[in-house]
XYZ file of C-alpha atoms in Angstrom:
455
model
C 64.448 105.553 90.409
C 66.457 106.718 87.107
C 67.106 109.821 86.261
C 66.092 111.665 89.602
C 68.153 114.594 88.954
C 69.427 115.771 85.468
C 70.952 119.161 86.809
C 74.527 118.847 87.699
C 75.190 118.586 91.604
C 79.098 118.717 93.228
C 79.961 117.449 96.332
C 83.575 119.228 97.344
C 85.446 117.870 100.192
C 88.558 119.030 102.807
C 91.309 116.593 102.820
C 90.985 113.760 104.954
C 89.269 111.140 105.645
C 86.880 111.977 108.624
C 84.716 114.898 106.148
C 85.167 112.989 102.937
C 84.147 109.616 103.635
C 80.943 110.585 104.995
C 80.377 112.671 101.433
C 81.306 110.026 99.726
C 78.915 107.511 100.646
C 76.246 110.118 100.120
C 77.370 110.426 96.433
C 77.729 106.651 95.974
C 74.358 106.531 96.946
C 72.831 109.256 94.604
C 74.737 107.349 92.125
C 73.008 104.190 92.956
C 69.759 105.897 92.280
C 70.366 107.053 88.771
C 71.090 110.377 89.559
C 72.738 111.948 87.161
C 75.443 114.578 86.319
C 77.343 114.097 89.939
C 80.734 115.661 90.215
C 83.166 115.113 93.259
C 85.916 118.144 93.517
C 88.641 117.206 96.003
C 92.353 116.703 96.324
C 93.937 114.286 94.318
C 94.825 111.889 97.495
C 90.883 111.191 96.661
C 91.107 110.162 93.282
C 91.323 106.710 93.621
C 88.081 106.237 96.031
C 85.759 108.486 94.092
C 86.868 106.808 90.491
C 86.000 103.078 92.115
C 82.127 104.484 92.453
C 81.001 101.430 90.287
C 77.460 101.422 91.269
C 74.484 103.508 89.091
C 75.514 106.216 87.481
C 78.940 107.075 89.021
C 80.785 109.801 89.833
C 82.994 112.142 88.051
C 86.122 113.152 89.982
C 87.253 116.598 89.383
C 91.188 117.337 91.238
C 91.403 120.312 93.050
C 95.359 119.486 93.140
C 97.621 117.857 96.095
C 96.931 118.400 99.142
C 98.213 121.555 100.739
C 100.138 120.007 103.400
C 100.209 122.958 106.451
C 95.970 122.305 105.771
C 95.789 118.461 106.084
C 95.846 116.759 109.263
C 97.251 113.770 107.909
C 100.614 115.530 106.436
C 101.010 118.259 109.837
C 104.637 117.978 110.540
C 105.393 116.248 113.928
C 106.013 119.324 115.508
C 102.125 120.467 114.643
C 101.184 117.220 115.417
C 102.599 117.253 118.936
C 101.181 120.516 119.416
C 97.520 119.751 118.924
C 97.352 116.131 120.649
C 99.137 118.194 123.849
C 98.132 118.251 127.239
C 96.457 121.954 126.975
C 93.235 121.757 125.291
C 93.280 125.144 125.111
C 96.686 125.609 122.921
C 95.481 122.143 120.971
C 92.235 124.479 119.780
C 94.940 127.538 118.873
C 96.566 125.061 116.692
C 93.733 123.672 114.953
C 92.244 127.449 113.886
C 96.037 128.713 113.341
C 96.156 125.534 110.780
C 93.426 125.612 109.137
C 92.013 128.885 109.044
C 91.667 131.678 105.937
C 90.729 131.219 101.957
C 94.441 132.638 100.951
C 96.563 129.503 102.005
C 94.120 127.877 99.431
C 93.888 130.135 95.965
C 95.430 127.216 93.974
C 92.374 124.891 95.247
C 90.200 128.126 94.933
C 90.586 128.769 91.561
C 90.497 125.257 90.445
C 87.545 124.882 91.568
C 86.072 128.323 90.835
C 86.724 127.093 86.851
C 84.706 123.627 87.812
C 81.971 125.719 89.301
C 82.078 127.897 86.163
C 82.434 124.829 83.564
C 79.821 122.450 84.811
C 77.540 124.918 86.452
C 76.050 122.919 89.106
C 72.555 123.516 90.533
C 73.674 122.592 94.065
C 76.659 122.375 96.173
C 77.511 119.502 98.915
C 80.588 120.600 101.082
C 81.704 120.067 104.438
C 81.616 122.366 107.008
C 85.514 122.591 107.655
C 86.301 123.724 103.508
C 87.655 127.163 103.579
C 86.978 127.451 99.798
C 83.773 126.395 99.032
C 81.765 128.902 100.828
C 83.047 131.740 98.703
C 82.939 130.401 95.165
C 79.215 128.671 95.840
C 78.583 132.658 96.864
C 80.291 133.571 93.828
C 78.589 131.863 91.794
C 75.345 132.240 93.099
C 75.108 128.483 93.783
C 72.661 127.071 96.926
C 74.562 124.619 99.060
C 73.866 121.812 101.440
C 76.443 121.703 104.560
C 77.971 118.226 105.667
C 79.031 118.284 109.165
C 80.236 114.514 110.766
C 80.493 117.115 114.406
C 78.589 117.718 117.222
C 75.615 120.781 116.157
C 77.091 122.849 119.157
C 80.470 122.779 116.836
C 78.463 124.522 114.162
C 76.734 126.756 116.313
C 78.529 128.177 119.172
C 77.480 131.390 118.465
C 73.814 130.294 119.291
C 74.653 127.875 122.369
C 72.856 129.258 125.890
C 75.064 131.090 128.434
C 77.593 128.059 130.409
C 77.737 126.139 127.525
C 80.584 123.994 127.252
C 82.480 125.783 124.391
C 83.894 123.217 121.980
C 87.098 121.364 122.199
C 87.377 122.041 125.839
C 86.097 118.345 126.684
C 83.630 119.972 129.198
C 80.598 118.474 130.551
C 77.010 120.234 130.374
C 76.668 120.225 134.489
C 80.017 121.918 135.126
C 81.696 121.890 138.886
C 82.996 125.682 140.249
C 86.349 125.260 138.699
C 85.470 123.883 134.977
C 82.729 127.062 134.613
C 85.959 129.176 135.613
C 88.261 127.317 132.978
C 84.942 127.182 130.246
C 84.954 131.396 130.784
C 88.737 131.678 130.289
C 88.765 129.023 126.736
C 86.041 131.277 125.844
C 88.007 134.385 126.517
C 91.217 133.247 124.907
C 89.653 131.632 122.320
C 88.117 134.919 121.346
C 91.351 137.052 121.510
C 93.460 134.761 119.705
C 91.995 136.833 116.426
C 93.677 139.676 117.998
C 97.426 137.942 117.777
C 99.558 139.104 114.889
C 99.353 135.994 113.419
C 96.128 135.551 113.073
C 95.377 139.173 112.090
C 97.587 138.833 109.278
C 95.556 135.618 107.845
C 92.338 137.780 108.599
C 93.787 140.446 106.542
C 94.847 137.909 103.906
C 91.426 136.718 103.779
C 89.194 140.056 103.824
C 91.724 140.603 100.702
C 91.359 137.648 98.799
C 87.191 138.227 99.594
C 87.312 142.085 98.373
C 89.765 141.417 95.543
C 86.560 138.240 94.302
C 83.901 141.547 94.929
C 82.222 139.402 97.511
C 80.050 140.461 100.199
C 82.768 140.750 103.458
C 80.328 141.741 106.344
C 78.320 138.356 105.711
C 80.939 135.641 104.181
C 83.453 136.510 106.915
C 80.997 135.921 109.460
C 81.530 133.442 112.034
C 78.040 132.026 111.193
C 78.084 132.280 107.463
C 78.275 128.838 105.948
C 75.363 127.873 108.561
C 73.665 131.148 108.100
C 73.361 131.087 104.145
C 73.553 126.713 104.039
C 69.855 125.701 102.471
C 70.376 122.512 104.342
C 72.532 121.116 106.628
C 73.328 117.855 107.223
C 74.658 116.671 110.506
C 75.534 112.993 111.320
C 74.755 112.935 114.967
C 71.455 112.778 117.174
C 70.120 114.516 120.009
C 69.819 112.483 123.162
C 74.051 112.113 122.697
C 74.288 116.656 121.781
C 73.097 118.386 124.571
C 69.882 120.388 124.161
C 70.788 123.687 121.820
C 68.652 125.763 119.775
C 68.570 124.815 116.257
C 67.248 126.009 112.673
C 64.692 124.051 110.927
C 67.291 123.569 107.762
C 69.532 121.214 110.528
C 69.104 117.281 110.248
C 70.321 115.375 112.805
C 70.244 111.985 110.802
C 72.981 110.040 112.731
C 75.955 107.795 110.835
C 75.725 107.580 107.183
C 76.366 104.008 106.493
C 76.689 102.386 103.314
C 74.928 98.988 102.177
C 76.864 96.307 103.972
C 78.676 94.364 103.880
C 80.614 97.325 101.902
C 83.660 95.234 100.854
C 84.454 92.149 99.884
C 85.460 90.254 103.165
C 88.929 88.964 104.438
C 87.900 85.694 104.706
C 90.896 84.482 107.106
C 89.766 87.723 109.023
C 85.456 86.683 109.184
C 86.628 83.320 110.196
C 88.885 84.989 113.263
C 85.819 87.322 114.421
C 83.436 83.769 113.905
C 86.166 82.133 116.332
C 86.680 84.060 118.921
C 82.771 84.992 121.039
C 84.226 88.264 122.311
C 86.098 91.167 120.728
C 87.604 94.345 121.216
C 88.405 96.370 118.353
C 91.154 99.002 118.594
C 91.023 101.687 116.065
C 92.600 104.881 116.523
C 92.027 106.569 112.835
C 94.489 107.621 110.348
C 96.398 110.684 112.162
C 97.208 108.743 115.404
C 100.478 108.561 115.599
C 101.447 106.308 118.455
C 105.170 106.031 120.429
C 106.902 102.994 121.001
C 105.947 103.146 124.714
C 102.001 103.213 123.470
C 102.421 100.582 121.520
C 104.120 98.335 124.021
C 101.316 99.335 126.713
C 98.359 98.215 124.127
C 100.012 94.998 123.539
C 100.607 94.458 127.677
C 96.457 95.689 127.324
C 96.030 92.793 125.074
C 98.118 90.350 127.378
C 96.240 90.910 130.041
C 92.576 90.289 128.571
C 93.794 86.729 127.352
C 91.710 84.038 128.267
C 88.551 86.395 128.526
C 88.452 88.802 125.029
C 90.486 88.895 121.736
C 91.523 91.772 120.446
C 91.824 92.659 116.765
C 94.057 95.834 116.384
C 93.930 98.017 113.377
C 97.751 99.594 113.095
C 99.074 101.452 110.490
C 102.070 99.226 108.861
C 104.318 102.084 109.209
C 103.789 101.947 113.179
C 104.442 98.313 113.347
C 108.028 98.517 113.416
C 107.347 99.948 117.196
C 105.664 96.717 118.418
C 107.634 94.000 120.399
C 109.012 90.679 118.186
C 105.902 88.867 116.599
C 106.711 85.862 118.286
C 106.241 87.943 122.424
C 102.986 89.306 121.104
C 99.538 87.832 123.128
C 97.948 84.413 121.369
C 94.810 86.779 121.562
C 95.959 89.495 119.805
C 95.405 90.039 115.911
C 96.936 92.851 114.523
C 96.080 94.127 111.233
C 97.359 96.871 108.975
C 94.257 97.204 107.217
C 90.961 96.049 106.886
C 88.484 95.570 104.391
C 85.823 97.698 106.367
C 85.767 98.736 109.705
C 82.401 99.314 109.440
C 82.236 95.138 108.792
C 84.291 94.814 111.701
C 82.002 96.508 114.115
C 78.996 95.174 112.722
C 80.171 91.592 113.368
C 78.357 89.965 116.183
C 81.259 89.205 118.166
C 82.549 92.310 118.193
C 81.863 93.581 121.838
C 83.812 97.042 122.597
C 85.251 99.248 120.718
C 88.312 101.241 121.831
C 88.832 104.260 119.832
C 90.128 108.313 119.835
C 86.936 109.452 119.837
C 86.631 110.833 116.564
C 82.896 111.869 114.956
C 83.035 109.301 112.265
C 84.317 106.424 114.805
C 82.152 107.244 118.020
C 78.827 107.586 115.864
C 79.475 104.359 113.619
C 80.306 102.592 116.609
C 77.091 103.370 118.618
C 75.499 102.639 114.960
C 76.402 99.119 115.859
C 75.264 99.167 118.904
C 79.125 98.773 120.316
C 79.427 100.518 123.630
C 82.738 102.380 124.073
C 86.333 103.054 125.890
C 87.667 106.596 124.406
C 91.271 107.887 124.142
C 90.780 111.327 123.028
C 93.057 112.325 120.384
C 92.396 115.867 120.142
C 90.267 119.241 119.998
C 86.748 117.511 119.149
C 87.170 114.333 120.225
C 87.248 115.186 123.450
C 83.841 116.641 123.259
C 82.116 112.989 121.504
C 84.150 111.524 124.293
C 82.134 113.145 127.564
C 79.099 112.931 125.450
C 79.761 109.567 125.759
C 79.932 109.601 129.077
C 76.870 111.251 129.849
C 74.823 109.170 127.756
C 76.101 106.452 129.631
C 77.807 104.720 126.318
C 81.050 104.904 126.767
C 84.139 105.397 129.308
C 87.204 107.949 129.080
C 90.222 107.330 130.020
C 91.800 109.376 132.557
C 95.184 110.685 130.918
C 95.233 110.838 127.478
C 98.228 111.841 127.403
C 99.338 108.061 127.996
C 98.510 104.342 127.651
C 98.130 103.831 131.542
C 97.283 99.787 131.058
C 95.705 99.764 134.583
C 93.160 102.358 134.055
C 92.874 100.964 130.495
C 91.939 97.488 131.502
C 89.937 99.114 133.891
C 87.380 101.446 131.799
C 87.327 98.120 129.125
C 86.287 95.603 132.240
C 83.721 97.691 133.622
C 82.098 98.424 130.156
C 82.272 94.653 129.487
C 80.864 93.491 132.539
C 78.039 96.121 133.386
C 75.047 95.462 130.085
C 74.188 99.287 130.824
C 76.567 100.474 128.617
C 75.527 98.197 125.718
C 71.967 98.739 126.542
C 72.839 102.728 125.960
C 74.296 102.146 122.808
C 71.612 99.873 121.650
C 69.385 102.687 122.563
C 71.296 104.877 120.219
C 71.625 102.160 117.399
C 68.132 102.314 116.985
C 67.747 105.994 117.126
C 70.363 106.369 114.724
C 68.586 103.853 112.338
C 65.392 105.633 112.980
C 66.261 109.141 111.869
C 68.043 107.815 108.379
C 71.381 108.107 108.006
C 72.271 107.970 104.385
C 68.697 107.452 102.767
C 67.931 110.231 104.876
C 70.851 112.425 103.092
C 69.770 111.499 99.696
C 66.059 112.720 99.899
C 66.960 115.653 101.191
C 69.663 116.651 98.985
C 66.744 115.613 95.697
C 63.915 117.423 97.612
C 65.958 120.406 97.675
C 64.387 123.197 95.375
C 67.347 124.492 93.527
C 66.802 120.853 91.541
C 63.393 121.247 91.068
């Protein structure tokens, strides 16, 4: 229907493309229903996908500048990198809040956008939950917002989770043994004095000033809970059945993957032809802050080699990791690698597409089980490891047991017993359908024009 919505709304999103994509799709679809007046605020990496909204009434991109780099996964320097994808979950969390905590390593972005808020005036606010500067200038500007969140709920609200819940990032199941309550006690513990350590009390200090200096209200915006708390919606793009049971508000929406009209690009053709050929494929996708060794690399391939004869593989590696893999002319007859594609979400809605091997990401482990495409999981790091033994225990998916390394036994392993055993792709049929069933992207979209700040 044209012209749902006359009163401006902005979607503003974090670098990177796990909490942007997901907004973007949501805005491409307002757009396709005549909405009106949309704005997208971002960093100007983002440009380029939010001006090729073609469809309805489009999108207006609005640059919050370039990317501050000690804030984007994608740009951490190896060092940073090394320290979050390490062996200790618990020093891979201290990383992640050390990184990306605070308003003040922002202001440029803060202001910037402050001036958009002030300029266009928008009626509503769509952010995801990891921005550190859209909370305060939707409070000071009085403007209602709608919270994206591509996490688990428990992520949002550990706060509210019931005593022996498995505290985020530490990988831990619901039903703990002896010694993983011990270890879920002490993450807890640490993860609650780490605000005590000088560096992070001087980034709370920085903060509290940058809040008093704007006149805001401190005691609520510096809450742990405040962008749930105050959010008139929030938008989360899991289901229950894969979360454990938590309390939850009413304003929470569990409407699985947002997914847009397929097939979303225009095909590779030499690529649909490949998938048509071959009856049974694994997918390896990883994401866009993996970033492999030459010893990985070499292990995925001998994975490859070693399913010949029963399952292609089609690989998705970054061109500037390809230098690490063996000559072209050793690699496996089964093996395609690519260094992009088209859509991954055409990929794993092909047919023949039969497992999908990936980090474990939000985005990745809920578009996959969108699919219907049971699972093998590498955890990359701090919440992938919890979508990972969610996966588990909805009997969808397999871990492997080091992360830490490309064992090709145990790989081969956890991708032959998903293969050969239907319950795993009966699971994430199962979840396909719920996922379908609550909404998705549709969902998104009436909610964000049934909210009452557009009435």
């Amino acid at each position: 229907m044209m012209g749902e919505s006359r009163k401006p709304l902005l979607f503003v999103s974090s670098s990177g493309d796990g909490v942007s994509n997901s907004l973007r799709v949501i805005a491409t679809e307002l757009a396709r229903r005549g909405t009106e007046d949309l704005w997208f605020a971002a960093d100007e990496e983002r440009r380029a996908d939010i001006e090729k909204i073609d469809v309805g009434t489009g999108v207006r991109f609005a640059s919050l500048g370039d990317p501050v780099l000690e804030y984007s996964p994608s740009t951490w320097d190896d060092e940073v990198y090394r320290q979050i994808v390490q062996r200790s979950r618990w020093k891979a969390h201290r990383t992640v809040v050390r990184h990306t905590f605070g308003v003040a390593t922002q202001a440029e972005s803060f202001w910037k956008l402050s001036a958009l808020v002030e300029e266009i005036k928008p009626a509503l606010m769509i952010f995801d939950s990891v921005n550190p500067i859209a909370l305060p200038v939707a409070f000071m500007w009085k403007v209602p917002y709608v919270l994206s969140s591509p996490f688990m709920p428990s992520n949002l609200f550990m706060t509210d989770t019931p005593r022996g819940f498995p505290m985020m990032h530490t990988g831990l199941p619901l039903n703990m043994s002896f010694q993983q309550r011990v270890y879920n006690t002490y993450f807890k513990t640490r993860a609650a004095l780490m605000f005590l350590h000088p560096t992070m009390l001087k980034q709370i200090r920085e903060s509290f000033a940058a809040v008093k200096s704007l006149q805001l209200p401190r005691k609520e915006l510096t809450h742990p809970a405040a962008k749930t708390n105050f959010a008139e919606l929030i938008l989360c793009y899991s289901v229950f059945g894969l979360e454990y049971p938590i309390p939850v508000p009413e304003k929470l929406h569990m409407i699985g993957a947002v997914i847009p009209p397929l097939p979303e690009a225009q095909g590779d053709d030499d690529l649909s032809r490949w998938l048509d050929a071959n009856p049974s494929v694994v997918y390896m996708g990883f994401g866009t802050i993996t970033r492999l060794t030459r010893l990985e690399v070499h292990a995925l391939v001998e994975v490859a080699r070693r399913l010949d004869g029963r399952h292609a593989v089609l690989w998705k590696l970054p061109e500037k990791q390809q230098h690490l893999l063996p000559p072209w002319d050793d690699l496996p007859p089964n093996l395609r690698i690519e260094s992009w594609v088209p859509s991954q979400l055409d990929v794993l809605a092909h047919p023949n597409v039969r497992l999908f091997f990936n980090h474990g990401g939000g985005n990745a482990f809920h578009e996959g089980l969108y699919f219907g495409k049971p699972q093998v999981i590498r955890p990359l790091w701090v919440d992938c490891y919890d979508q990972a033994v969610r996966g588990v225990d909805s009997g969808v998916s397999l871990t492997v047991d080091d992360p830490q390394t490309v064992d090709v036994e145990d790989v081969l392993d956890k991708i032959t017993r998903v293969l050969d055993n239907p319950a795993f792709r009966e699971r994430a049929e199962h979840f396909s359908k719920v996922q379908r069933e609550a909404g998705g992207v549709r969902a998104a979209a009436d909610l964000i024009l049934g909210s009452p700040a557009l009435k």
